[in-house]
PDB file of C-alpha atoms in Angstrom:
ATOM      1  CA  MET F   1       6.644 -22.543  -7.776  1.00 93.00           C
ATOM      2  CA  LYS F   2       7.072 -19.259  -9.451  1.00 95.00           C
ATOM      3  CA  TYR F   3       9.720 -16.628  -8.413  1.00 97.00           C
ATOM      4  CA  THR F   4      12.432 -18.231  -5.586  1.00 96.00           C
ATOM      5  CA  ARG F   5      12.164 -20.566  -2.014  1.00 96.00           C
ATOM      6  CA  LEU F   6      13.070 -17.770   0.801  1.00 96.00           C
ATOM      7  CA  THR F   7      16.508 -18.953   2.191  1.00 95.00           C
ATOM      8  CA  LYS F   8      16.684 -20.457   5.660  1.00 94.00           C
ATOM      9  CA  GLU F   9      17.105 -16.701   7.001  1.00 96.00           C
ATOM     10  CA  GLN F  10      15.096 -14.903   5.336  1.00 95.00           C
ATOM     11  CA  LEU F  11      12.083 -17.279   6.300  1.00 94.00           C
ATOM     12  CA  GLU F  12      14.143 -16.712   9.675  1.00 95.00           C
ATOM     13  CA  GLU F  13      13.443 -13.611  10.034  1.00 96.00           C
ATOM     14  CA  LEU F  14       9.297 -14.258   8.523  1.00 96.00           C
ATOM     15  CA  HIS F  15       9.504 -16.508  11.627  1.00 94.00           C
ATOM     16  CA  GLN F  16       5.794 -14.949  12.414  1.00 95.00           C
ATOM     17  CA  GLU F  17       4.593 -13.595   9.313  1.00 96.00           C
ATOM     18  CA  PHE F  18       4.898 -17.974   8.484  1.00 95.00           C
ATOM     19  CA  ILE F  19       3.281 -18.567  11.353  1.00 94.00           C
ATOM     20  CA  ASN F  20       0.574 -16.263  10.586  1.00 95.00           C
ATOM     21  CA  PHE F  21       0.477 -17.561   6.697  1.00 96.00           C
ATOM     22  CA  LEU F  22       0.418 -21.167   8.183  1.00 95.00           C
ATOM     23  CA  ALA F  23      -2.387 -19.644  10.252  1.00 94.00           C
ATOM     24  CA  THR F  24      -4.507 -18.779   7.435  1.00 94.00           C
ATOM     25  CA  GLN F  25      -3.896 -22.315   6.587  1.00 90.00           C
ATOM     26  CA  SER F  26      -5.646 -23.433   9.025  1.00 93.00           C
ATOM     27  CA  ILE F  27      -1.829 -25.407   9.831  1.00 93.00           C
ATOM     28  CA  THR F  28      -1.645 -24.915  13.740  1.00 92.00           C
ATOM     29  CA  GLY F  29       1.757 -24.898  15.437  1.00 91.00           C
ATOM     30  CA  ASP F  30       1.271 -28.816  16.333  1.00 93.00           C
ATOM     31  CA  GLU F  31      -0.315 -30.241  13.074  1.00 94.00           C
ATOM     32  CA  TRP F  32       3.066 -28.483  11.331  1.00 94.00           C
ATOM     33  CA  LYS F  33       5.735 -30.612  13.107  1.00 93.00           C
ATOM     34  CA  ASN F  34       4.066 -33.615  12.752  1.00 94.00           C
ATOM     35  CA  LEU F  35       4.171 -32.519   8.774  1.00 94.00           C
ATOM     36  CA  LYS F  36       7.216 -31.860   8.937  1.00 93.00           C
ATOM     37  CA  GLU F  37       7.738 -35.465  10.414  1.00 94.00           C
ATOM     38  CA  GLU F  38       4.825 -37.163   8.085  1.00 95.00           C
ATOM     39  CA  LYS F  39       4.740 -35.700   4.854  1.00 95.00           C
ATOM     40  CA  PRO F  40       7.648 -33.054   4.436  1.00 93.00           C
ATOM     41  CA  ASN F  41       5.888 -32.784   1.060  1.00 95.00           C
ATOM     42  CA  VAL F  42       4.142 -30.879   2.475  1.00 93.00           C
ATOM     43  CA  VAL F  43       6.041 -29.301   4.120  1.00 94.00           C
ATOM     44  CA  GLU F  44       7.890 -28.137   1.439  1.00 95.00           C
ATOM     45  CA  ASP F  45       4.824 -27.206  -0.809  1.00 95.00           C
ATOM     46  CA  GLU F  46       3.339 -24.472   1.970  1.00 95.00           C
ATOM     47  CA  ILE F  47       7.097 -22.610   2.092  1.00 96.00           C
ATOM     48  CA  ASP F  48       6.762 -22.588  -1.956  1.00 97.00           C
ATOM     49  CA  VAL F  49       3.675 -21.095  -1.709  1.00 96.00           C
ATOM     50  CA  PHE F  50       4.934 -18.916   1.416  1.00 97.00           C
ATOM     51  CA  SER F  51       7.729 -17.686  -0.807  1.00 97.00           C
ATOM     52  CA  ASP F  52       6.133 -16.834  -3.822  1.00 97.00           C
ATOM     53  CA  LEU F  53       3.856 -14.598  -1.938  1.00 96.00           C
ATOM     54  CA  VAL F  54       6.473 -12.965   0.114  1.00 97.00           C
ATOM     55  CA  TRP F  55       7.917 -12.393  -3.393  1.00 97.00           C
ATOM     56  CA  GLU F  56       4.567 -10.897  -5.178  1.00 97.00           C
ATOM     57  CA  GLY F  57       4.312  -8.601  -1.977  1.00 96.00           C
ATOM     58  CA  VAL F  58       8.063  -6.880  -2.367  1.00 96.00           C
ATOM     59  CA  LEU F  59       8.279  -7.173  -6.263  1.00 97.00           C
ATOM     60  CA  ASN F  60       4.263  -4.932  -6.140  1.00 96.00           C
ATOM     61  CA  LYS F  61       6.344  -2.286  -4.034  1.00 97.00           C
ATOM     62  CA  VAL F  62       9.715  -2.425  -6.340  1.00 97.00           C
ATOM     63  CA  LYS F  63       9.962   0.914  -8.376  1.00 98.00           C
ATOM     64  CA  TYR F  64      13.345   1.318  -9.166  1.00 98.00           C
ATOM     65  CA  LEU F  65      16.417  -1.378  -9.551  1.00 98.00           C
ATOM     66  CA  GLU F  66      19.660  -1.323 -10.097  1.00 98.00           C
ATOM     67  CA  ASN F  67      22.304  -3.621 -11.889  1.00 98.00           C
ATOM     68  CA  ILE F  68      25.954  -2.550 -11.527  1.00 96.00           C
ATOM     69  CA  SER F  69      29.321  -3.866 -12.965  1.00 96.00           C
ATOM     70  CA  ALA F  70      32.704  -3.299 -13.960  1.00 96.00           C
ATOM     71  CA  GLN F  71      32.131  -0.596 -16.947  1.00 96.00           C
ATOM     72  CA  GLN F  72      28.330  -0.543 -16.794  1.00 97.00           C
ATOM     73  CA  MET F  73      25.297   0.496 -14.716  1.00 97.00           C
ATOM     74  CA  HIS F  74      21.457  -0.225 -15.652  1.00 97.00           C
ATOM     75  CA  LEU F  75      19.122   1.551 -13.857  1.00 98.00           C
ATOM     76  CA  PHE F  76      15.677   0.806 -14.467  1.00 98.00           C
ATOM     77  CA  HIS F  77      12.910   2.365 -12.884  1.00 98.00           C
ATOM     78  CA  THR F  78       9.589   0.516 -12.963  1.00 97.00           C
ATOM     79  CA  THR F  79       6.585   2.501 -14.222  1.00 96.00           C
ATOM     80  CA  GLU F  80       3.026   1.005 -13.970  1.00 93.00           C
ATOM     81  CA  LYS F  81       2.917   0.585 -17.560  1.00 93.00           C
ATOM     82  CA  GLU F  82       6.393   0.230 -18.792  1.00 96.00           C
ATOM     83  CA  MET F  83      10.256  -0.402 -17.610  1.00 97.00           C
ATOM     84  CA  LYS F  84      12.506   2.370 -18.136  1.00 97.00           C
ATOM     85  CA  LEU F  85      15.798   2.049 -18.626  1.00 97.00           C
ATOM     86  CA  ILE F  86      19.157   4.336 -18.345  1.00 96.00           C
ATOM     87  CA  SER F  87      22.245   2.494 -19.682  1.00 96.00           C
ATOM     88  CA  VAL F  88      25.393   3.685 -18.489  1.00 95.00           C
ATOM     89  CA  LYS F  89      28.474   2.648 -20.215  1.00 97.00           C
ATOM     90  CA  VAL F  90      32.567   2.863 -19.403  1.00 96.00           C
ATOM     91  CA  MET F  91      34.643   2.392 -21.816  1.00 95.00           C
ATOM     92  CA  ASN F  92      38.271   3.128 -19.816  1.00 92.00           C
ATOM     93  CA  PRO F  93      39.033  -0.355 -18.834  1.00 93.00           C
ATOM     94  CA  ASP F  94      41.027   0.771 -15.769  1.00 93.00           C
ATOM     95  CA  ILE F  95      37.814   1.443 -14.137  1.00 95.00           C
ATOM     96  CA  ASP F  96      35.363  -0.263 -11.939  1.00 97.00           C
ATOM     97  CA  LEU F  97      32.663   0.946 -11.502  1.00 96.00           C
ATOM     98  CA  THR F  98      31.882  -1.482  -8.385  1.00 95.00           C
ATOM     99  CA  THR F  99      34.391   0.416  -5.956  1.00 96.00           C
ATOM    100  CA  SER F 100      34.588   3.578  -4.599  1.00 95.00           C
ATOM    101  CA  VAL F 101      37.743   4.143  -6.679  1.00 95.00           C
ATOM    102  CA  GLY F 102      36.148   3.917  -9.419  1.00 95.00           C
ATOM    103  CA  PHE F 103      33.280   5.006  -9.058  1.00 93.00           C
ATOM    104  CA  ASN F 104      34.433   7.968  -7.916  1.00 94.00           C
ATOM    105  CA  TRP F 105      36.511   8.424 -10.971  1.00 94.00           C
ATOM    106  CA  PHE F 106      32.793   8.221 -12.659  1.00 93.00           C
ATOM    107  CA  LYS F 107      31.272  10.942 -10.270  1.00 90.00           C
ATOM    108  CA  LYS F 108      34.065  13.125 -11.882  1.00 93.00           C
ATOM    109  CA  ASN F 109      34.147  12.629 -16.010  1.00 93.00           C
ATOM    110  CA  TRP F 110      30.711  11.189 -16.332  1.00 92.00           C
ATOM    111  CA  GLN F 111      30.352  13.661 -19.051  1.00 91.00           C
ATOM    112  CA  SER F 112      33.498  13.029 -20.938  1.00 92.00           C
ATOM    113  CA  ASP F 113      34.112  10.984 -24.091  1.00 93.00           C
ATOM    114  CA  PHE F 114      34.684   7.926 -22.120  1.00 94.00           C
ATOM    115  CA  VAL F 115      31.220   7.153 -20.831  1.00 94.00           C
ATOM    116  CA  ASP F 116      27.942   6.491 -23.070  1.00 94.00           C
ATOM    117  CA  TYR F 117      24.405   6.968 -21.924  1.00 93.00           C
ATOM    118  CA  LEU F 118      21.164   5.190 -23.640  1.00 94.00           C
ATOM    119  CA  THR F 119      17.506   4.820 -22.829  1.00 95.00           C
ATOM    120  CA  ALA F 120      14.909   2.573 -23.594  1.00 96.00           C
ATOM    121  CA  SER F 121      10.971   1.874 -22.441  1.00 96.00           C
ATOM    122  CA  LYS F 122      10.005  -1.672 -23.105  1.00 95.00           C
ATOM    123  CA  ALA F 123       6.162  -3.055 -22.451  1.00 96.00           C
ATOM    124  CA  TYR F 124       6.127  -5.607 -19.847  1.00 96.00           C
ATOM    125  CA  THR F 125       5.305  -9.070 -20.216  1.00 95.00           C
ATOM    126  CA  GLU F 126       1.760 -10.136 -18.886  1.00 93.00           C
ATOM    127  CA  ASP F 127       3.299 -10.836 -15.879  1.00 95.00           C
ATOM    128  CA  LYS F 128       4.577  -7.586 -14.825  1.00 96.00           C
ATOM    129  CA  ASN F 129       6.591  -8.830 -11.372  1.00 97.00           C
ATOM    130  CA  LEU F 130       8.265 -11.345 -13.405  1.00 96.00           C
ATOM    131  CA  ASP F 131       9.998  -9.509 -14.979  1.00 97.00           C
ATOM    132  CA  LYS F 132      11.038  -7.568 -12.583  1.00 97.00           C
ATOM    133  CA  PHE F 133      12.308 -11.184 -10.716  1.00 97.00           C
ATOM    134  CA  LYS F 134      14.202 -12.203 -13.417  1.00 96.00           C
ATOM    135  CA  LEU F 135      15.836  -8.324 -13.704  1.00 97.00           C
ATOM    136  CA  ILE F 136      16.899  -9.535 -10.122  1.00 97.00           C
ATOM    137  CA  GLN F 137      18.012 -13.234 -11.032  1.00 96.00           C
ATOM    138  CA  GLN F 138      20.471 -11.387 -13.218  1.00 96.00           C
ATOM    139  CA  GLY F 139      21.919  -9.272 -10.568  1.00 96.00           C
ATOM    140  CA  ALA F 140      19.698  -5.812 -10.127  1.00 97.00           C
ATOM    141  CA  VAL F 141      18.509  -5.117  -6.832  1.00 97.00           C
ATOM    142  CA  ILE F 142      15.893  -3.467  -5.180  1.00 97.00           C
ATOM    143  CA  THR F 143      16.832   0.744  -4.925  1.00 97.00           C
ATOM    144  CA  LYS F 144      15.113   3.914  -4.033  1.00 97.00           C
ATOM    145  CA  GLY F 145      15.648   5.159  -7.136  1.00 97.00           C
ATOM    146  CA  GLU F 146      18.186   7.922  -6.105  1.00 96.00           C
ATOM    147  CA  LEU F 147      20.905   7.451  -9.003  1.00 94.00           C
ATOM    148  CA  TYR F 148      18.248   6.544 -11.440  1.00 96.00           C
ATOM    149  CA  GLN F 149      16.542  10.075 -10.441  1.00 95.00           C
ATOM    150  CA  TRP F 150      19.956  12.021 -10.827  1.00 92.00           C
ATOM    151  CA  PHE F 151      20.310  11.215 -14.402  1.00 91.00           C
ATOM    152  CA  ASP F 152      16.685  11.386 -15.190  1.00 90.00           C
ATOM    153  CA  SER F 153      17.079  15.198 -14.578  1.00 91.00           C
ATOM    154  CA  ILE F 154      20.358  14.749 -16.218  1.00 84.00           C
ATOM    155  CA  ILE F 155      20.103  13.589 -20.090  1.00 78.00           C
ATOM    156  CA  GLY F 156      15.973  13.313 -19.182  1.00 64.00           C
TER     157      GLY F 156
END
């Protein structure tokens, strides 16, 4: 398995897609019931393959990722050739960017001496989607990129 297995909730949301996937494997509803009873390892394998296909489809579409913690923001733009990063560090220990109070402080004080910025870019490894997935595993979330684009227009 290349990524991680979808959760039960995610699989339930993708119920129809999973049925279609099983159909492409020539597995009928009755056969699926039999497999669950008689060959649970085959069932596990099919769920893993489906999970990887879903992740691959999602990761192909990812353009922006954000990882925001109490004092740092890592904003990623995943272009065709490389990953671009805007890193923001708040050097005020009383500020927590994950709270509305902390983020509002940041919006007012983003140009202060208490805020450091760094930009960088990095080429992908041989597997660009796996690179994106690793960022998600480290806590990044997929976004539309408004925050990245705003910073890019200011400091870019």
